Coordinates of C-alpha atoms and ligand atoms in Angstrom, one line a residue:
M6 CA 81.4 158.2 67.5
T7 CA 82.6 158.2 71.1
N8 CA 84.8 160.6 73.1
R9 CA 86.0 157.8 75.3
N10 CA 89.8 157.8 75.5
Y11 CA 90.7 154.1 75.1
Q12 CA 89.7 151.7 72.4
L13 CA 89.4 148.0 73.4
V14 CA 89.0 144.8 71.5
I15 CA 87.6 141.6 73.2
V16 CA 89.3 138.4 72.1
G17 CA 87.0 135.5 72.8
Y18 CA 83.3 136.5 72.5
G19 CA 81.8 133.8 74.6
G20 CA 80.2 134.0 78.0
M21 CA 82.7 136.2 79.7
G22 CA 83.6 138.2 76.6
S23 CA 80.1 139.3 76.1
Y24 CA 79.7 140.0 79.9
H25 CA 82.7 142.4 79.7
A26 CA 81.1 144.1 76.6
K27 CA 78.0 144.7 78.6
L28 CA 79.9 146.0 81.7
L29 CA 82.0 148.3 79.6
K30 CA 79.0 150.0 78.1
E31 CA 78.8 151.9 81.5
N32 CA 82.5 152.8 81.5
Q33 CA 83.4 156.5 80.7
S34 CA 86.9 155.9 79.5
I35 CA 86.9 152.6 77.6
N36 CA 85.1 152.0 74.3
V37 CA 84.7 148.4 73.0
V38 CA 85.4 148.8 69.3
G39 CA 85.2 145.2 68.3
T40 CA 85.8 141.6 69.1
Y41 CA 87.6 138.6 67.6
D42 CA 86.5 135.0 68.0
I43 CA 87.7 131.9 66.2
L44 CA 84.0 130.9 65.7
E45 CA 82.0 132.4 62.8
E46 CA 78.8 132.3 64.9
K47 CA 80.4 134.4 67.6
R48 CA 81.6 136.9 65.0
A49 CA 78.0 137.1 63.8
A50 CA 76.9 137.6 67.4
S51 CA 79.4 140.4 67.7
L52 CA 78.1 142.2 64.6
A53 CA 74.5 141.7 65.8
D54 CA 75.5 143.3 69.2
G55 CA 76.9 146.3 67.3
Y56 CA 80.6 145.5 67.5
K57 CA 83.0 145.2 64.6
A58 CA 84.0 141.5 64.2
Y59 CA 87.7 141.3 63.4
E60 CA 88.6 138.3 61.1
S61 CA 91.9 137.4 62.8
L62 CA 94.0 138.2 65.8
S63 CA 96.6 139.8 63.6
A64 CA 93.9 142.1 62.2
V65 CA 93.3 143.3 65.8
L66 CA 97.0 143.7 66.6
S67 CA 97.8 145.6 63.4
D68 CA 95.0 148.1 64.1
D69 CA 96.7 151.2 65.4
A70 CA 93.4 152.5 66.9
V71 CA 93.3 149.7 69.4
D72 CA 94.8 150.5 72.8
F73 CA 93.7 147.4 74.8
V74 CA 93.2 143.7 74.1
L75 CA 90.9 141.9 76.6
I76 CA 91.4 138.2 76.6
A77 CA 88.4 136.0 77.4
T78 CA 89.2 132.8 75.6
P79 CA 89.7 129.4 77.3
N80 CA 92.8 129.3 79.5
D81 CA 95.2 127.4 77.3
V82 CA 95.6 130.3 74.8
H83 CA 95.8 133.2 77.2
K84 CA 99.6 133.2 77.1
E85 CA 100.1 133.3 73.3
I86 CA 97.5 136.0 72.8
A87 CA 98.8 138.1 75.7
I88 CA 102.4 138.0 74.4
A89 CA 101.4 138.7 70.8
A90 CA 99.3 141.7 72.0
L91 CA 102.0 143.1 74.3
N92 CA 104.6 142.8 71.4
A93 CA 102.1 144.7 69.3
K94 CA 102.3 147.5 71.9
K95 CA 98.8 146.9 73.3
H96 CA 97.9 147.0 77.0
V97 CA 96.3 143.7 78.0
I98 CA 93.5 142.7 80.4
C99 CA 93.3 139.0 80.9
E100 CA 90.7 136.7 82.4
K101 CA 91.5 134.4 85.2
P102 CA 93.1 131.9 85.6
V103 CA 95.8 134.0 83.9
T104 CA 97.6 130.9 82.6
I105 CA 97.7 127.2 83.4
Y106 CA 101.3 127.3 84.6
S107 CA 103.2 129.9 86.6
E108 CA 106.1 129.8 84.1
E109 CA 103.8 131.1 81.4
L110 CA 102.9 134.2 83.5
I111 CA 106.5 135.0 84.1
E112 CA 107.0 135.0 80.3
I113 CA 104.0 137.4 80.0
M114 CA 105.4 139.7 82.7
Q115 CA 108.7 139.8 80.9
A116 CA 107.0 140.7 77.6
A117 CA 105.0 143.5 79.4
K118 CA 108.2 144.9 80.8
L119 CA 110.1 144.7 77.5
N120 CA 107.3 146.5 75.6
D121 CA 106.5 148.9 78.4
R122 CA 102.8 148.0 78.4
K123 CA 100.5 147.0 81.2
F124 CA 99.2 143.5 81.8
I125 CA 96.4 143.2 84.4
V126 CA 94.4 140.1 85.4
H127 CA 90.7 140.3 86.0
Q128 CA 90.6 138.9 89.5
N129 CA 87.1 140.4 89.8
R130 CA 86.1 138.6 93.0
R131 CA 88.3 140.9 95.1
W132 CA 85.4 143.3 94.7
D133 CA 82.7 140.8 95.8
E134 CA 80.6 142.2 98.7
D135 CA 80.7 138.9 100.7
F136 CA 84.5 138.9 100.5
L137 CA 84.9 142.6 101.3
T138 CA 82.6 142.0 104.3
I139 CA 84.7 139.2 105.7
K140 CA 87.9 141.2 104.9
K141 CA 86.5 144.0 107.0
V142 CA 85.7 141.5 109.9
Y143 CA 89.3 140.3 109.5
D144 CA 91.0 143.7 109.2
E145 CA 89.1 145.5 111.9
Q146 CA 89.1 142.5 114.3
I147 CA 85.3 142.7 114.7
I148 CA 85.4 139.1 116.2
G149 CA 88.8 139.6 117.7
N150 CA 91.9 138.1 116.1
V151 CA 90.7 135.8 113.3
F152 CA 92.4 132.4 113.6
H153 CA 90.3 130.3 111.3
I154 CA 88.7 130.9 107.9
E155 CA 86.5 128.6 105.9
S156 CA 85.7 129.7 102.3
R157 CA 83.5 127.6 100.1
V158 CA 81.5 127.5 97.0
Q159 CA 79.3 124.5 96.3
G160 CA 77.1 123.7 93.4
A161 CA 75.1 120.6 92.3
N162 CA 75.5 121.0 88.5
G163 CA 78.8 119.3 87.8
I164 CA 81.5 121.0 85.7
P165 CA 79.9 123.4 83.3
G166 CA 80.4 123.8 79.5
D167 CA 82.8 122.0 77.2
W168 CA 86.4 123.0 77.5
R169 CA 86.3 123.1 81.4
H170 CA 86.2 119.3 81.3
L171 CA 89.5 119.0 79.5
K172 CA 93.0 119.3 80.9
A173 CA 94.6 120.7 77.7
Y174 CA 92.3 123.8 77.9
G175 CA 93.1 124.4 81.6
G176 CA 89.8 122.9 82.8
G177 CA 88.9 121.7 86.3
M178 CA 87.5 123.5 89.3
L179 CA 90.8 124.3 91.0
L180 CA 91.8 126.5 88.1
D181 CA 88.2 127.7 87.5
W182 CA 86.8 128.6 90.9
G183 CA 89.8 127.8 93.1
V184 CA 91.8 130.7 91.7
H185 CA 89.1 133.2 92.9
L186 CA 88.9 131.8 96.5
L187 CA 92.7 131.5 96.9
D188 CA 93.2 134.9 95.4
Q189 CA 90.7 136.4 98.0
L190 CA 92.4 134.5 100.8
L191 CA 95.9 135.6 100.0
F192 CA 94.8 139.2 99.4
M193 CA 93.2 139.2 102.9
V194 CA 95.7 137.3 105.0
D195 CA 99.0 139.2 105.0
S196 CA 101.2 136.4 106.1
K197 CA 103.6 133.8 104.6
I198 CA 102.1 130.3 104.1
E199 CA 103.5 127.7 106.5
S200 CA 101.9 124.6 105.0
V201 CA 99.5 123.3 102.3
Y202 CA 97.5 120.0 102.3
A203 CA 94.9 119.3 99.6
N204 CA 92.8 116.7 98.0
L205 CA 91.0 116.9 94.6
S206 CA 87.8 115.1 93.8
Y207 CA 87.1 113.2 90.6
I208 CA 83.5 112.0 91.4
L209 CA 82.1 112.8 88.0
G210 CA 84.8 110.8 86.1
D211 CA 86.3 113.7 84.3
E212 CA 90.0 113.9 83.6
V213 CA 90.1 117.2 85.6
D214 CA 89.0 117.8 89.2
D215 CA 85.4 118.5 89.8
G216 CA 86.2 120.0 93.2
F217 CA 88.8 120.2 96.0
Q218 CA 89.5 120.9 99.6
V219 CA 92.7 122.5 100.7
C220 CA 94.0 123.4 104.2
I221 CA 96.4 126.3 104.3
T222 CA 98.2 127.3 107.5
F223 CA 99.7 130.7 107.7
E224 CA 102.8 131.7 109.7
N225 CA 100.7 134.3 111.7
G226 CA 98.8 131.3 113.1
C227 CA 95.6 131.6 111.0
T228 CA 94.3 128.3 109.5
S229 CA 92.0 128.1 106.5
L230 CA 89.9 125.6 104.7
V231 CA 89.1 126.4 101.1
E232 CA 86.6 124.1 99.3
V233 CA 84.9 124.0 95.9
G234 CA 82.3 121.4 95.0
T235 CA 80.1 120.7 92.1
T236 CA 78.3 117.7 93.6
N237 CA 76.8 119.4 96.7
F238 CA 73.0 119.1 96.8
I239 CA 73.0 120.8 100.2
Q240 CA 75.3 123.8 100.6
L241 CA 77.4 124.9 103.6
P242 CA 77.9 128.6 104.2
R243 CA 79.9 130.7 101.8
W244 CA 82.1 131.9 104.7
Y245 CA 82.6 130.6 108.3
V246 CA 85.1 132.6 110.2
K247 CA 86.3 132.2 113.9
G248 CA 88.0 134.9 115.9
T249 CA 89.2 135.1 119.5
S250 CA 85.9 136.8 120.6
G251 CA 83.3 135.5 118.2
T252 CA 82.2 133.8 115.0
A253 CA 81.0 135.3 111.7
V254 CA 79.0 133.5 109.1
I255 CA 77.9 134.5 105.6
Q256 CA 75.5 132.1 104.0
D257 CA 75.4 133.3 100.4
W258 CA 76.0 136.0 97.9
D259 CA 72.9 137.8 99.1
L260 CA 74.9 138.4 102.3
N261 CA 72.5 136.5 104.6
G262 CA 74.6 136.0 107.8
K263 CA 75.4 137.2 111.2
I264 CA 78.1 137.8 113.8
V265 CA 77.9 136.3 117.3
T266 CA 80.3 137.6 119.9
Q267 CA 81.1 136.5 123.4
N268 CA 80.1 138.7 126.5
R269 CA 82.5 138.5 129.4
G270 CA 80.4 140.2 132.2
A271 CA 80.2 139.0 135.8
D272 CA 76.5 138.4 135.3
V273 CA 77.1 135.8 132.6
E274 CA 75.9 132.4 133.8
A275 CA 77.8 129.2 133.1
P276 CA 76.0 127.1 130.5
K277 CA 73.7 124.4 131.9
P278 CA 74.3 120.8 130.9
I279 CA 71.9 119.5 128.2
K280 CA 71.0 116.0 127.2
A281 CA 72.6 115.3 123.8
G282 CA 71.9 112.0 122.1
Q283 CA 72.6 109.3 124.6
G284 CA 74.6 111.5 126.9
L285 CA 74.9 114.7 128.8
T286 CA 77.1 117.7 127.8
K287 CA 78.0 121.1 129.2
T288 CA 80.7 121.7 126.6
M289 CA 78.3 121.6 123.7
A290 CA 75.3 123.3 125.4
P291 CA 74.1 126.6 123.9
P292 CA 75.5 129.6 125.7
S293 CA 73.2 131.3 128.2
E294 CA 71.2 134.3 127.0
L295 CA 73.6 136.9 128.4
A296 CA 76.8 135.1 127.3
V297 CA 76.6 136.1 123.6
S298 CA 75.4 139.0 121.4
T299 CA 74.2 138.6 117.9
S300 CA 74.7 141.4 115.4
A301 CA 74.3 142.1 111.7
L302 CA 77.3 141.8 109.4
P303 CA 79.2 145.1 109.0
K304 CA 78.4 147.3 106.1
I305 CA 81.3 147.9 103.7
E306 CA 82.1 151.3 102.3
T307 CA 83.5 151.1 98.8
V308 CA 87.2 151.8 99.3
M309 CA 88.7 150.5 96.1
E310 CA 88.5 151.9 92.7
S311 CA 86.5 149.7 90.3
F312 CA 88.5 147.2 88.3
Y313 CA 88.4 149.1 85.0
D314 CA 89.0 152.5 86.6
N315 CA 92.0 151.1 88.3
V316 CA 93.3 149.7 84.9
I317 CA 93.0 153.2 83.5
S318 CA 94.7 154.8 86.5
V319 CA 97.5 152.3 86.1
V320 CA 98.0 153.0 82.4
E321 CA 98.0 156.7 83.1
G322 CA 100.6 156.3 85.9
K323 CA 98.2 157.5 88.6
A324 CA 97.9 154.4 90.7
E325 CA 99.3 151.0 91.4
P326 CA 97.3 148.0 90.1
I327 CA 94.9 146.6 92.7
V328 CA 95.6 143.2 91.2
K329 CA 99.4 142.9 91.1
N330 CA 101.0 140.3 88.8
E331 CA 103.3 139.2 91.7
E332 CA 100.1 138.3 93.7
V333 CA 98.6 136.5 90.8
L334 CA 101.9 134.6 90.3
R335 CA 101.8 133.5 94.0
V336 CA 98.3 132.2 93.6
L337 CA 99.3 130.2 90.5
Q338 CA 102.2 128.8 92.4
L339 CA 99.9 127.9 95.3
M340 CA 97.6 126.0 92.8
E341 CA 100.6 124.1 91.5
T342 CA 101.5 123.2 95.1
I343 CA 97.9 122.1 95.7
F344 CA 98.0 119.8 92.7
K345 CA 101.3 118.4 94.0
S346 CA 100.0 117.9 97.6
A347 CA 96.9 116.1 96.2
E348 CA 99.0 113.9 94.0
T349 CA 101.5 112.9 96.7
N350 CA 99.1 113.0 99.6
E351 CA 101.7 115.1 101.5
V352 CA 101.6 118.3 103.6
I353 CA 103.9 120.8 101.7
K354 CA 105.7 123.1 104.0
D355 CA 107.6 126.3 103.5
F356 CA 105.6 127.2 100.3
D357 CA 106.7 130.8 100.2
N358 CA 110.4 129.9 100.6
I359 CA 110.5 127.2 98.0
T360 CA 108.5 128.8 95.2
S361 CA 110.5 130.7 92.7
K362 CA 110.7 134.5 92.9
I363 CA 111.1 136.5 89.8
N364 CA 113.4 139.4 89.2
L365 CA 112.2 141.4 86.2
Ligands
NAD426 P1 83.4 130.4 76.6 O1 83.6 129.1 76.1 O2 82.0 130.8 76.9 O3 84.0 131.5 75.6 C1 85.3 131.4 75.1 C2 85.3 132.0 73.7 O4 86.6 132.1 73.2 C3 84.5 131.1 72.7 O5 83.6 131.9 72.0 C4 85.6 130.6 71.8 O6 85.1 130.4 70.4 C5 86.6 131.7 71.8 N1 88.0 131.2 71.5 C6 88.6 130.1 71.8 N2 89.9 130.1 71.3 C7 90.1 131.3 70.8 C8 91.2 131.9 70.2 N3 92.4 131.3 70.0 N4 91.0 133.2 69.7 C9 89.8 133.8 69.8 N5 88.7 133.3 70.4 C10 88.9 132.0 70.9 O7 84.3 130.6 77.9 P2 84.0 131.6 79.1 O8 83.2 131.0 80.2 O9 83.6 132.9 78.5 O10 85.5 131.7 79.7 C11 86.5 132.5 79.0 C12 87.5 132.9 80.0 O11 86.9 133.8 81.0 C13 88.2 131.8 80.8 O12 89.5 132.1 81.0 C14 87.4 131.7 82.1 O13 88.2 131.2 83.1 C15 87.1 133.2 82.3 N6 86.0 133.5 83.2 C16 86.1 134.4 84.1 C17 85.0 134.6 85.0 C18 85.2 135.7 86.1 O14 84.3 135.8 86.9 N7 86.3 136.4 86.1 C19 83.8 134.0 84.8 C20 83.7 133.1 83.7 C21 84.8 132.8 82.9

């Protein structure tokens, strides 16, 4: 028996479902009572791991002891499970990408409101240390006013798994990894979007994208390049960020990186021309020793509640969600705009003014 307050069932006991089960072992408020998966072998795995294996979704939803349903299935069925669970008066935590199309999220938000239950999306990479470090650089103007952000993840293993290769399941890298990087970017840059230009790659011959590049320009003047690749045998840095007085780089999730800022003293010598290739350059010469200072990346203090603690605070009416559904909706609409830009090879302007707003 447990004295934790909330009973949760995981629907979809694959990679991410079992990851949540492990994480929730540490949580003081939430108890994982069981799981439901369409596959017999996953139900057997659930029993072996010590969780009840429900035989159907309706068995989960008719169990009055269940407070939360956590959805960790492929993306195409998030909506139907979420709405059924909300109608059964359960709170719902849902994996990213919340749905394939923005209209589906609007339907879910309406069901949450109608049933007076919470619906929260697991945009867990808002808590990533590399992201929070860059957000601190941005917020505190450690390299001056940030005017350009490059955010990348690059692998060399192609599209993973089975359903991620198929459109009908919401496969492809824009929906899979793009949703994280775009969510981070929009969470950090508090400005309307001025324009979007994107291209998707289909190098591996799948019906879904195996990567993409998108340029997003914000109304506050900040430009950004977001890139996901699965055919990169040499990786570029995870973050490369330019500000009016310096540059920050984070190479990887181990937070290797540095900050280099400009010194503006009278004793700073002008750079000396260097031979470069078959020519001479002063513009591209390294700065003189006194012209720049190199420092370590700033340390972040944990300022946000953890994801699950925030979910509980929201349910108990003690806090606003850190991941707001309106923000998740804007990211979905941005991904739809990216698909459109890539298809038409056009720069799409005025994104925030043309995307539909909802009035619940
Ligand atoms: P997976 O294929 O490993 O697991 C999915 C499971 O859902 C499978 O066991 C499958 O049998 C089951 N399933 C399919 N349809 C179902 C249904 N209608 N009802 C019940 N069970 C069903 O996939 P995964 O990698 O665990 O991804 C699951 C979700 O988690 C996706 O939405 C994915 O985008 C997300 N995800 C999030 C992160 C993150 O960092 N937030 C990481 C990986 C995956």
